[in-house]
CSV table of C-alpha atoms in Angstrom, one decimal:
chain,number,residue,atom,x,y,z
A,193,UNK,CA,0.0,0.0,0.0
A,194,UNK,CA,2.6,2.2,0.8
A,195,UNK,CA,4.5,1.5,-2.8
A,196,UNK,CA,1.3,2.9,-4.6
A,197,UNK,CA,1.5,6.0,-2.5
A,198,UNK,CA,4.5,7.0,-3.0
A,199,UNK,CA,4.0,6.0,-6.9
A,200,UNK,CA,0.7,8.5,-6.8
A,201,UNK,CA,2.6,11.2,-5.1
A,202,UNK,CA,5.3,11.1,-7.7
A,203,UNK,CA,2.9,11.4,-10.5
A,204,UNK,CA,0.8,14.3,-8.8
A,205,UNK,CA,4.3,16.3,-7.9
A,206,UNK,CA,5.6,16.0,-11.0
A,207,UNK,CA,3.7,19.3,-11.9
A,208,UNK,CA,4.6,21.0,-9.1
A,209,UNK,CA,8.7,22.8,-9.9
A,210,UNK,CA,11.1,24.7,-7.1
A,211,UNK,CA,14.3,26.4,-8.1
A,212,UNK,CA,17.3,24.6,-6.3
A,213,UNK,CA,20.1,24.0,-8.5
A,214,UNK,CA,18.2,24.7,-11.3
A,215,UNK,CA,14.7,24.3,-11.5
A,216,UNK,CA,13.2,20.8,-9.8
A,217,UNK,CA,10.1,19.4,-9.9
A,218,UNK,CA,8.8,17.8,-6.1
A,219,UNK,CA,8.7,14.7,-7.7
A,220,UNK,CA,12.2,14.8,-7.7
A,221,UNK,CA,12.8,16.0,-4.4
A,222,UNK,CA,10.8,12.6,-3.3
A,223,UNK,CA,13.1,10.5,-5.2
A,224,UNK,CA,15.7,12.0,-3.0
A,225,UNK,CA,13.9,11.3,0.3
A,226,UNK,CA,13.3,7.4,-0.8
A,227,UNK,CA,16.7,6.6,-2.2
A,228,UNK,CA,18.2,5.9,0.8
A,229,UNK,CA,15.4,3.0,1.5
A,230,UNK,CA,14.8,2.4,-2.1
A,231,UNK,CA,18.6,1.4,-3.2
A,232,UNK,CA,20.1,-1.8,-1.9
A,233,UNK,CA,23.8,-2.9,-2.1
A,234,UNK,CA,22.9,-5.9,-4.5
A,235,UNK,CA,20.8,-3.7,-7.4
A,236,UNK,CA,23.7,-3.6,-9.6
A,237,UNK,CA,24.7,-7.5,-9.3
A,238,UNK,CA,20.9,-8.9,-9.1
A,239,UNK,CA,20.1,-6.1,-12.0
A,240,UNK,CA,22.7,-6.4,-14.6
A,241,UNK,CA,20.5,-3.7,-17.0
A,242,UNK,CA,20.4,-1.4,-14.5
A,243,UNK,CA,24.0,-1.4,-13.4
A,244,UNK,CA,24.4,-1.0,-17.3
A,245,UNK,CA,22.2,2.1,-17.6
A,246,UNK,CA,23.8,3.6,-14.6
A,247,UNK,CA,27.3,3.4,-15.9
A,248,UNK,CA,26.1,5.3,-19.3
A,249,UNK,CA,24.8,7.7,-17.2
A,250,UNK,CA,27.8,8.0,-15.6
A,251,UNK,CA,30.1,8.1,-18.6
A,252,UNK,CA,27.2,11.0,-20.0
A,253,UNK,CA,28.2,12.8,-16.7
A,254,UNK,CA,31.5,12.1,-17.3
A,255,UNK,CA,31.4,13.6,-20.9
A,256,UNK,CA,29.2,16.7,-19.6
A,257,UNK,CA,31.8,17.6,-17.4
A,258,UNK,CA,34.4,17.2,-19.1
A,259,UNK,CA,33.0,19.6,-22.5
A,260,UNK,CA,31.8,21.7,-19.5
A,261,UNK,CA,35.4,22.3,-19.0
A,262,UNK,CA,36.5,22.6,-22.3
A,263,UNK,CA,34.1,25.1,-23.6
A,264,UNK,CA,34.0,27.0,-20.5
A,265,UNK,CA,31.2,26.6,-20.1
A,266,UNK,CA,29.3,28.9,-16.8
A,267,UNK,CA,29.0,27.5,-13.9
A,268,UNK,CA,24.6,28.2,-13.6
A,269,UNK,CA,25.1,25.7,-16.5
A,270,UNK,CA,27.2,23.7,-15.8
A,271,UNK,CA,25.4,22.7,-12.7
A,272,UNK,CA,22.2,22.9,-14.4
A,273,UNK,CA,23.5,20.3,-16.8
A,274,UNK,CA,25.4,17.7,-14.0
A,275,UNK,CA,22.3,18.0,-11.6
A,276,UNK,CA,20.3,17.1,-14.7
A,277,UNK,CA,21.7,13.8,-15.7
A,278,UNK,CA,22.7,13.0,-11.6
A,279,UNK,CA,18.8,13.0,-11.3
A,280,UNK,CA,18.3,10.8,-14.4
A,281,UNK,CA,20.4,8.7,-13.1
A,282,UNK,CA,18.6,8.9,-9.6
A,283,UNK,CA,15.4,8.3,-11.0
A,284,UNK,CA,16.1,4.8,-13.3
A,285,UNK,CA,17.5,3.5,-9.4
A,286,UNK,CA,14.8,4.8,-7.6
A,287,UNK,CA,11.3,4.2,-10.1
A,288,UNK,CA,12.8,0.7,-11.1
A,289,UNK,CA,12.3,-0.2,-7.5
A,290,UNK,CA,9.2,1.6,-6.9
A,291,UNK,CA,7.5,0.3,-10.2
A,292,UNK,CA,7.3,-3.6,-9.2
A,293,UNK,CA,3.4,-4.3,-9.4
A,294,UNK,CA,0.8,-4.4,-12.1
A,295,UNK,CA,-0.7,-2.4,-9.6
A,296,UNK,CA,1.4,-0.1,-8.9
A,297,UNK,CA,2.3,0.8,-12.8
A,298,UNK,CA,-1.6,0.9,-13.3
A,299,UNK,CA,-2.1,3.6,-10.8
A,300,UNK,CA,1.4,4.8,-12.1
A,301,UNK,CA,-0.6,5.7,-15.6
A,302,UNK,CA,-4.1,6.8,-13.7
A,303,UNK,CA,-2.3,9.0,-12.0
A,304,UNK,CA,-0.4,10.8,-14.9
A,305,UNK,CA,-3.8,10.8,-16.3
A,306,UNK,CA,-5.1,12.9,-13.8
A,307,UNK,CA,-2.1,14.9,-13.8
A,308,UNK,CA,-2.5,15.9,-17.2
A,309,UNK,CA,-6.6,17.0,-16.6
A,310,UNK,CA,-5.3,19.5,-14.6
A,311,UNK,CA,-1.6,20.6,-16.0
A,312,UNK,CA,0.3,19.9,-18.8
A,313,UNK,CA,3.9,21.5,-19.1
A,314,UNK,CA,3.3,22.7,-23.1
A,315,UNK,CA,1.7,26.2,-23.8
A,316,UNK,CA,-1.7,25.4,-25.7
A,317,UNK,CA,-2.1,28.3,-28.6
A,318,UNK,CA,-4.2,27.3,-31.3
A,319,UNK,CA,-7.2,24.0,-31.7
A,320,UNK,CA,-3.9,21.7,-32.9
A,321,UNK,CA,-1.7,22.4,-29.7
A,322,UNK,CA,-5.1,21.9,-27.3
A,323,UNK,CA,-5.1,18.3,-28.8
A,324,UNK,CA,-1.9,17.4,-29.4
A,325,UNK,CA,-0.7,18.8,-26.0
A,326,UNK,CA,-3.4,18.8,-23.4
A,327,UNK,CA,-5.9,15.8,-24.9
A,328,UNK,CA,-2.7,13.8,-26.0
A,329,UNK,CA,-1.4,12.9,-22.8
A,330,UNK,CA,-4.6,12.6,-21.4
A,331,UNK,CA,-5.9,9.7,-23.9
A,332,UNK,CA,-2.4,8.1,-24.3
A,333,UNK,CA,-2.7,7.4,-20.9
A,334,UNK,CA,-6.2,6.0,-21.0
A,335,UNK,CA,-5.4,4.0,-23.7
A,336,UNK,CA,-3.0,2.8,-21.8
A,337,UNK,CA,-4.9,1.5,-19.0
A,338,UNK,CA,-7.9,0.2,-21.4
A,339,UNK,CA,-4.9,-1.9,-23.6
A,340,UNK,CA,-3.8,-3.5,-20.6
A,341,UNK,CA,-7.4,-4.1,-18.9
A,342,UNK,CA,-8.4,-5.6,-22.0
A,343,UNK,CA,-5.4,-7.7,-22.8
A,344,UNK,CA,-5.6,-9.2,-19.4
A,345,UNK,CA,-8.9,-10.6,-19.7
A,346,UNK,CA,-7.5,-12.1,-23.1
A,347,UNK,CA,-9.9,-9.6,-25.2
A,348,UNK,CA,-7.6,-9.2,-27.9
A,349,UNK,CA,-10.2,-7.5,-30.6
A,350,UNK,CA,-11.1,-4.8,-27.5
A,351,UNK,CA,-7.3,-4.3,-27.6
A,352,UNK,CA,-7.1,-3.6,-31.0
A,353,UNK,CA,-10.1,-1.6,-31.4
A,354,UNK,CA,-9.1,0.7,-28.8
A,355,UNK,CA,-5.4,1.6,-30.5
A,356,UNK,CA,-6.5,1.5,-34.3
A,357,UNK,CA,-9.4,4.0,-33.2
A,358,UNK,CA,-6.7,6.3,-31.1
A,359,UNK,CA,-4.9,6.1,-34.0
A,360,UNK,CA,-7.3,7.4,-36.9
A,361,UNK,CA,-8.2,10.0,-34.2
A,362,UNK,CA,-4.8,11.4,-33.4
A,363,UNK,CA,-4.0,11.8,-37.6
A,364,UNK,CA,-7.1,13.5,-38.0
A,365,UNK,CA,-6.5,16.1,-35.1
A,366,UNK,CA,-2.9,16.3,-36.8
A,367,UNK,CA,-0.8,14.7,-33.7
A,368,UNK,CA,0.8,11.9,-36.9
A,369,UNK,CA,3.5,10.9,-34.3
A,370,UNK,CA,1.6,9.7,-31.4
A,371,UNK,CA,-0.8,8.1,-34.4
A,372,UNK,CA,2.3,6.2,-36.1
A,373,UNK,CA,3.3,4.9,-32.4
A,374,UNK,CA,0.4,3.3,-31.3
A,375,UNK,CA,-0.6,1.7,-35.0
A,376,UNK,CA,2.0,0.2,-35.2
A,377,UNK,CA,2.1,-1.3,-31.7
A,378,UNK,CA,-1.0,-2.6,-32.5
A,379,UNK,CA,0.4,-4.6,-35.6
A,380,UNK,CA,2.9,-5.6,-33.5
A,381,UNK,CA,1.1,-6.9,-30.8
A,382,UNK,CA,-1.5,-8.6,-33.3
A,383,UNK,CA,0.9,-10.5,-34.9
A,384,UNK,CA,2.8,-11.8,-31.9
A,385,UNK,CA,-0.6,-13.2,-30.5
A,386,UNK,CA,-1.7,-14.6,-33.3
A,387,UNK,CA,0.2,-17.6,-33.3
A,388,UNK,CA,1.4,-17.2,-36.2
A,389,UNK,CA,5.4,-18.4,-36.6
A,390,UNK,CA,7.4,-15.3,-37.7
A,391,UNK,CA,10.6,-16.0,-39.7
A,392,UNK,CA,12.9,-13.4,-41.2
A,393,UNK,CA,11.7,-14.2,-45.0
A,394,UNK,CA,7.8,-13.3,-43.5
A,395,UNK,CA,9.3,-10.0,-41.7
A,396,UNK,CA,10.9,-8.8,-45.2
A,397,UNK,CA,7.5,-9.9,-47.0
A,398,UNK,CA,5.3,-7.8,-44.5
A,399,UNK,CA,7.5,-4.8,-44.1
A,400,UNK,CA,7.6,-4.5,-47.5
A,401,UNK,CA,4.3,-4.6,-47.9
A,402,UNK,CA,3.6,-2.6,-45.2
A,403,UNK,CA,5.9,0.2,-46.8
A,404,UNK,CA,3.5,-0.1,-50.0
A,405,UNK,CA,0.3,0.1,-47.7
A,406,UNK,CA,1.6,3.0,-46.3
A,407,UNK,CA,3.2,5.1,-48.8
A,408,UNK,CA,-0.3,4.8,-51.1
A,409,UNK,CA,-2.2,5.3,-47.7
A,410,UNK,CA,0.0,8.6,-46.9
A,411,UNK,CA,-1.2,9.7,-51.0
A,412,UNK,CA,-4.7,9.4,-49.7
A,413,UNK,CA,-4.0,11.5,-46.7
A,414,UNK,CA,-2.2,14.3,-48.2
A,415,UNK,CA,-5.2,14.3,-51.2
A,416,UNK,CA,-7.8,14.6,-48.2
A,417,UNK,CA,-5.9,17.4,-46.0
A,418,UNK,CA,-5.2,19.2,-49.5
A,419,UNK,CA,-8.9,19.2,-50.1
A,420,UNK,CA,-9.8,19.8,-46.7
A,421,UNK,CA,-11.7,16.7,-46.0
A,422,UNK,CA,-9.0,15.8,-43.5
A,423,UNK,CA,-6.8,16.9,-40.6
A,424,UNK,CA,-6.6,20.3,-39.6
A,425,UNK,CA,-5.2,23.6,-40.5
A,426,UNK,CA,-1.5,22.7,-39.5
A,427,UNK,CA,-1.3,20.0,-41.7
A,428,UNK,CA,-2.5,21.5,-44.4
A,429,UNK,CA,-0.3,24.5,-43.9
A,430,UNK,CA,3.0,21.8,-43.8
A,431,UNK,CA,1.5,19.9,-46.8
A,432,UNK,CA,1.6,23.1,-48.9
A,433,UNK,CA,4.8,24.4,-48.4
A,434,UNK,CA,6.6,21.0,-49.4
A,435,UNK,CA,7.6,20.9,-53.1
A,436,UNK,CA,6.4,17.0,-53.2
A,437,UNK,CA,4.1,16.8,-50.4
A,438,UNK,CA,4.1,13.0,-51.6
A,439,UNK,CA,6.9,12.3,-50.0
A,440,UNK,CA,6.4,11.6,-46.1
A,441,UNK,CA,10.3,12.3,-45.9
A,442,UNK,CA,9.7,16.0,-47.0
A,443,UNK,CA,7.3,16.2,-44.3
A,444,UNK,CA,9.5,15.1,-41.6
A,445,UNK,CA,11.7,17.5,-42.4
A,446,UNK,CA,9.4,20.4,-42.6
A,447,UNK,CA,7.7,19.0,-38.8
A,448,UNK,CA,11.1,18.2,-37.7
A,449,UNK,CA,13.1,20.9,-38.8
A,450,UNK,CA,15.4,21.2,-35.1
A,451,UNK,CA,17.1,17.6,-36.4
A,452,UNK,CA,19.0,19.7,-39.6
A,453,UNK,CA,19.6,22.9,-36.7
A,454,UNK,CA,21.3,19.7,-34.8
A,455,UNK,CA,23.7,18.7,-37.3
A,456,UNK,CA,24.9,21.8,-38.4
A,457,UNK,CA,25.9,22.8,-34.5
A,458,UNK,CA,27.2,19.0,-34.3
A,459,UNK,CA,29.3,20.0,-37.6
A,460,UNK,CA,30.5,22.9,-35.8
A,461,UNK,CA,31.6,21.3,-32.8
A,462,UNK,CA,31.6,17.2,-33.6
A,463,UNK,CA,34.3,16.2,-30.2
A,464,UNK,CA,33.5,17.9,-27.1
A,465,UNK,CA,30.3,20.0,-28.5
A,466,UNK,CA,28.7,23.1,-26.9
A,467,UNK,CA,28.4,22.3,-23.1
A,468,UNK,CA,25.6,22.5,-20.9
A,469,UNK,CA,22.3,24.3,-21.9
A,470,UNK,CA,24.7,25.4,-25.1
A,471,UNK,CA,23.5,28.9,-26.0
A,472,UNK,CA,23.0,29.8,-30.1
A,473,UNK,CA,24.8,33.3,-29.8
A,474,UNK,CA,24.6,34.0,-33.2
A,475,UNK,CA,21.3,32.9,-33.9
A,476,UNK,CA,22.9,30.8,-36.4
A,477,UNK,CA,20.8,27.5,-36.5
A,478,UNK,CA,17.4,29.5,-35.1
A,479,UNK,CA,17.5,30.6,-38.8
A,480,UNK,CA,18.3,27.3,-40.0
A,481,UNK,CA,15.2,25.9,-38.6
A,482,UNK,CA,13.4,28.7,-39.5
A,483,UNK,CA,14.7,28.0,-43.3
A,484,UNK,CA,12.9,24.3,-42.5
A,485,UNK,CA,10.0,25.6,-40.9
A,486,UNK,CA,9.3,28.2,-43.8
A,487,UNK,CA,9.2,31.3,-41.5
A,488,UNK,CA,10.6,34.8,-41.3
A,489,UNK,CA,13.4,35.9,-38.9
A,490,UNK,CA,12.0,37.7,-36.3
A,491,UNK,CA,14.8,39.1,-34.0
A,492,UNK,CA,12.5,40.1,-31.3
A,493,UNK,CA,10.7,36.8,-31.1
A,494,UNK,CA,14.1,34.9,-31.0
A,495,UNK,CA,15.6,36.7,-27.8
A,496,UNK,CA,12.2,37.1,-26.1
A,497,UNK,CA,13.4,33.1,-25.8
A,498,UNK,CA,16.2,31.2,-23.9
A,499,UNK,CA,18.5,30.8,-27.3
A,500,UNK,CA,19.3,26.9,-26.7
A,501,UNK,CA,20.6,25.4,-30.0
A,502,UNK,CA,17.7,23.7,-31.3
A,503,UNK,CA,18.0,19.9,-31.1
A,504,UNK,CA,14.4,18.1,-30.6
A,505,UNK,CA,16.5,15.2,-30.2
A,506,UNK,CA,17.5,13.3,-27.0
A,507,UNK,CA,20.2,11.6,-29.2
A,508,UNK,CA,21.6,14.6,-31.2
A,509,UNK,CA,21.2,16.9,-27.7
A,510,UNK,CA,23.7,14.7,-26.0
A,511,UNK,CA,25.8,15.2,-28.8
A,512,UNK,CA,25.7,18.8,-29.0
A,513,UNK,CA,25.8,19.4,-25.1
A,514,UNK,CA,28.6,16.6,-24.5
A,515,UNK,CA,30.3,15.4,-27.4
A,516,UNK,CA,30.7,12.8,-29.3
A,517,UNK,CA,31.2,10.6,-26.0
A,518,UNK,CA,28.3,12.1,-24.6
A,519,UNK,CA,26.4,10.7,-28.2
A,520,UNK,CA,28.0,7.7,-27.6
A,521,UNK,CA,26.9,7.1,-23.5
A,522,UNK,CA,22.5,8.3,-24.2
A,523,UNK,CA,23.0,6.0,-27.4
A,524,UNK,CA,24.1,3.4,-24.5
A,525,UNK,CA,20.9,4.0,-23.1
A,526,UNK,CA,18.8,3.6,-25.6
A,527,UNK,CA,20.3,0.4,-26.9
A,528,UNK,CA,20.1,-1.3,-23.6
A,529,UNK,CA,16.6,-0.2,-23.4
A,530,UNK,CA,15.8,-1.7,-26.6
A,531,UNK,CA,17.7,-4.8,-26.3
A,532,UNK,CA,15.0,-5.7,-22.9
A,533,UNK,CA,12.0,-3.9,-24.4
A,534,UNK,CA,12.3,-6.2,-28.1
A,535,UNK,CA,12.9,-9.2,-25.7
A,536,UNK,CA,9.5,-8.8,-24.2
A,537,UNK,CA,8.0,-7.9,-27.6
A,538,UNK,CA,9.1,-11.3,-28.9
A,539,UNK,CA,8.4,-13.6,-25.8
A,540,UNK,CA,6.4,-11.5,-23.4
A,541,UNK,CA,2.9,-11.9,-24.2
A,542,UNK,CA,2.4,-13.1,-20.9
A,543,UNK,CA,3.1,-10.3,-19.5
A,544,UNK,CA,-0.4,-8.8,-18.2
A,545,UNK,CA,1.3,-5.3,-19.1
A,546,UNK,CA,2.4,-6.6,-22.7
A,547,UNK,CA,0.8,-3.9,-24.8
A,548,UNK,CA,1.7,-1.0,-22.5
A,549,UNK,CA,5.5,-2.5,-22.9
A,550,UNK,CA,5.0,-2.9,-26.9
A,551,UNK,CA,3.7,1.1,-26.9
A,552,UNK,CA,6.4,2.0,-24.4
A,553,UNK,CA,9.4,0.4,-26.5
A,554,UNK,CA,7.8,1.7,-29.7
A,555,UNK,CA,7.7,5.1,-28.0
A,556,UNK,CA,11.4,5.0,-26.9
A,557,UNK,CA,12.2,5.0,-30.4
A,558,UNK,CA,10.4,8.2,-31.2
A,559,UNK,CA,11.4,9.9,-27.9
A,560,UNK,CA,15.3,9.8,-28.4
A,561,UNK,CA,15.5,10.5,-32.1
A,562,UNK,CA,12.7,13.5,-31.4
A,563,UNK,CA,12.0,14.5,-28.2
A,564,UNK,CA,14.4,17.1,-26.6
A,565,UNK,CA,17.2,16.8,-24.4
A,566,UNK,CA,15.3,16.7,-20.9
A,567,UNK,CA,13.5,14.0,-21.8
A,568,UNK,CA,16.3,11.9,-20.1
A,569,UNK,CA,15.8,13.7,-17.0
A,570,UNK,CA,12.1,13.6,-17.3
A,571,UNK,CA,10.3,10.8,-19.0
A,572,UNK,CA,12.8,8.1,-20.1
A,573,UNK,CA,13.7,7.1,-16.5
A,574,UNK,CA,10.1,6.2,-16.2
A,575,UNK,CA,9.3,4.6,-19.2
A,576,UNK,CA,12.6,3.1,-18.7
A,577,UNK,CA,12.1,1.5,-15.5
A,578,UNK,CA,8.4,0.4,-16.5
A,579,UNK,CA,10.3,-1.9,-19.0
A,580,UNK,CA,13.3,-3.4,-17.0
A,581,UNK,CA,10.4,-4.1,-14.3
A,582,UNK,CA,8.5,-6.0,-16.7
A,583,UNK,CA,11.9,-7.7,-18.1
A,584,UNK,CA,12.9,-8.9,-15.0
A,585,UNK,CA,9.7,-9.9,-13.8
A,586,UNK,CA,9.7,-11.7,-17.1
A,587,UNK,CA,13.2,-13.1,-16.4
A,588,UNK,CA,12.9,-13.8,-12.6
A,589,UNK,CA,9.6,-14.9,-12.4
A,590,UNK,CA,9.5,-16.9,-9.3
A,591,UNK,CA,10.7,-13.8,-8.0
A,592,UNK,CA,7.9,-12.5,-5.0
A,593,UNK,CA,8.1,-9.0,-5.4
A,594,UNK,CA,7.5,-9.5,-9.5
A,595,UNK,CA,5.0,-11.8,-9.7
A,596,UNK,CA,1.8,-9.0,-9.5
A,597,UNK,CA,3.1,-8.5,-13.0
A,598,UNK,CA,1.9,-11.8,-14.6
A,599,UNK,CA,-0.6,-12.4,-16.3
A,600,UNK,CA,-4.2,-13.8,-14.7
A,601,UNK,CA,-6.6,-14.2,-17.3
């Protein structure tokens, strides 16, 4: 009982933010007061994943200071940066232990739910932003907790119905990402309960034609949103500035325009990078992806902001902020992530959590190629620990304080 109240709290304080080194959020600041209680002496040995994650952490920190130095980086930033990835780092220890119940992860997700009716960290501007930013997290979340209600009871049509519908909702309120996510979870989960016997010959057969399904599917979106029968006013404004809007790679460009920023400051800088919260002095790649984004310089608007050299990339932000070792240590991460999250994809249907794990991993993917920097302080740790939880309840499954986590149906 106690475990799911301290798994509430941190959901309900993570909207909640007090300036100590840096800016915190309380959730944080109850990480701190459970470590001591939370971390035992064997974690690394009995956990070999999370001793693994740990040490890239480390090395990131190790790489943060070390540019830090380099670049001369201030010292408000530099200790904005180390207390950053120090409490990423105290977060995977800390939520990996917390998060050891199907219980527990449920409320987990409720919670975050309820969070989200009532705060969301994103500035809603326009009809597009209200969905994609406020209704977003609230219905990923409740899809969430329907998927794995559902796929407990062994109602896998309920399951599907409930993420192809999310799906076709999200493109036509123009928030494509989040759709592309959880349609292809459910394929994924589809086909690995549907007995059928997957070989690499059927996995080249279906993803090629799943490539043909979805490029003449994507020529059937852009004619509706060019017409207006689909999607909002965003996409239509993207689909019209691209010079073959039939290409989905033009439109990633133009949605994701911070990646080519990215590369140009990782150009300029490719061994040690910019530093901590690495400032864009000049204004330099702003314009870049403002060349990407199709809009006019506006010198007011840019310093009215904080100036960080765009990224939108967890991945190419470790890059520019620590090097090329920094790259090297979050792509650590995300491989060792990956490696337990495809592991449960293939073998862990009976997991009672096994959609939530299939959206989770898929999400991963999407996070560190396109979500920014912070996300590793923020959201990873948690989606992160959800998954080795489920791994090595999956892996050590006469173990007592896992076994919530299997399936009942």
């Amino acid at each position: 009982m106690y475990n799911k109240i301290k798994i509430a709290l941190y959901a309900l304080l993570s909207t909640v933010n007090v300036n100590l080194v840096g800016s915190m959020r309380l959730s944080e600041i109850l990480l701190l007061g459970l470590a001591p209680t939370a971390i035992k002496k064997d974690d690394f040995s009995k956990y070999p994943y999370l001793r693994k994650i740990i040490l890239s952490l480390a090395l990131l920190l190790f790489f943060q200071v070390l540019t830090d130095m380099v670049v001369g980086t201030t010292s408000q930033n530099y200790f904005r940066g180390w207390a950053s990835i120090i409490m990423s780092m105290l977060s995977f220890l800390v939520l990996f232990k917390l998060f050891n119940s199907y219980e527990g992860i449920m409320i987990y997700l409720f919670m975050i739910m309820v969070k989200n009716i009532f705060y969301t960290d994103d500035i809603v501007t326009s009809d597009m932003s209200y969905f994609k930013f406020k209704m977003v997290p609230i219905l990923s979340s409740a899809v969430y907790l329907l998927s794995a209600y559902f796929y407990r009871r062994g109602n896998i049509k309920a399951v599907m119905g409930v993420l192809f519908g999310y799906s076709i909702t999200c493109v036509s309120f123009d928030s494509r990402s989040t759709a592309v996510v959880f349609f292809l979870s459910a394929i994924i989960i589809y086909f690995f309960n549907s007995g059928l016997k997957l070989t690499k010959a059927k996995i080249t057969a279906f993803a090629i034609i799943g490539l043909i399904i979805f490029q003449f599917t994507y020529m059937f979106y852009v004619d509706a949103v060019k017409a207006g029968e689909f999607g909002g006013d965003h996409a239509r404004a993207q689909i019209e500035r691209l010079e073959n809007p039939y290409n989905p790679f033009e439109l990633l460009m133009t949605g994701r325009g911070e990646t080519f920023a990215a590369a140009t400051a990782i150009a300029d800088a490719p061994v040690f990078g910019h530093g901590s919260w690495a400032k864009d002095h000049t204004l330099k790649y702003y314009q870049i992806l403002l060349m990407f984004h199709d809009e006019d310089f506006n010198v007011e608007k840019a310093y009215s902001k904080e100036q960080l050299i765009p990224s939108h990339s967890i991945l190419m932000g470790a890059w520019i902020n620590c090097g090329i070792g920094g790259f090297l240590s979050v792509l650590l991460v995300f491989f060792f992530l990956m490696k337990m999250g495809f592991y449960l994809i293939r073998n862990g249907q009976s997991l009672a959590l096994y959609p939530v794990i299939v959206l989770m991993t898929i999400g991963l993917i999407w996070t560190f190629a396109f979500s920014p920097f912070q996300h590793l302080r923020f959201s990873v740790p948690a989606t992160g620990a959800i998954i080795m939880s489920a791994y090595y309840d999956f892996v050590y499954a006469e173990e007592p304080d896992f076994s919530e986590l299997l399936y009942t149906s």
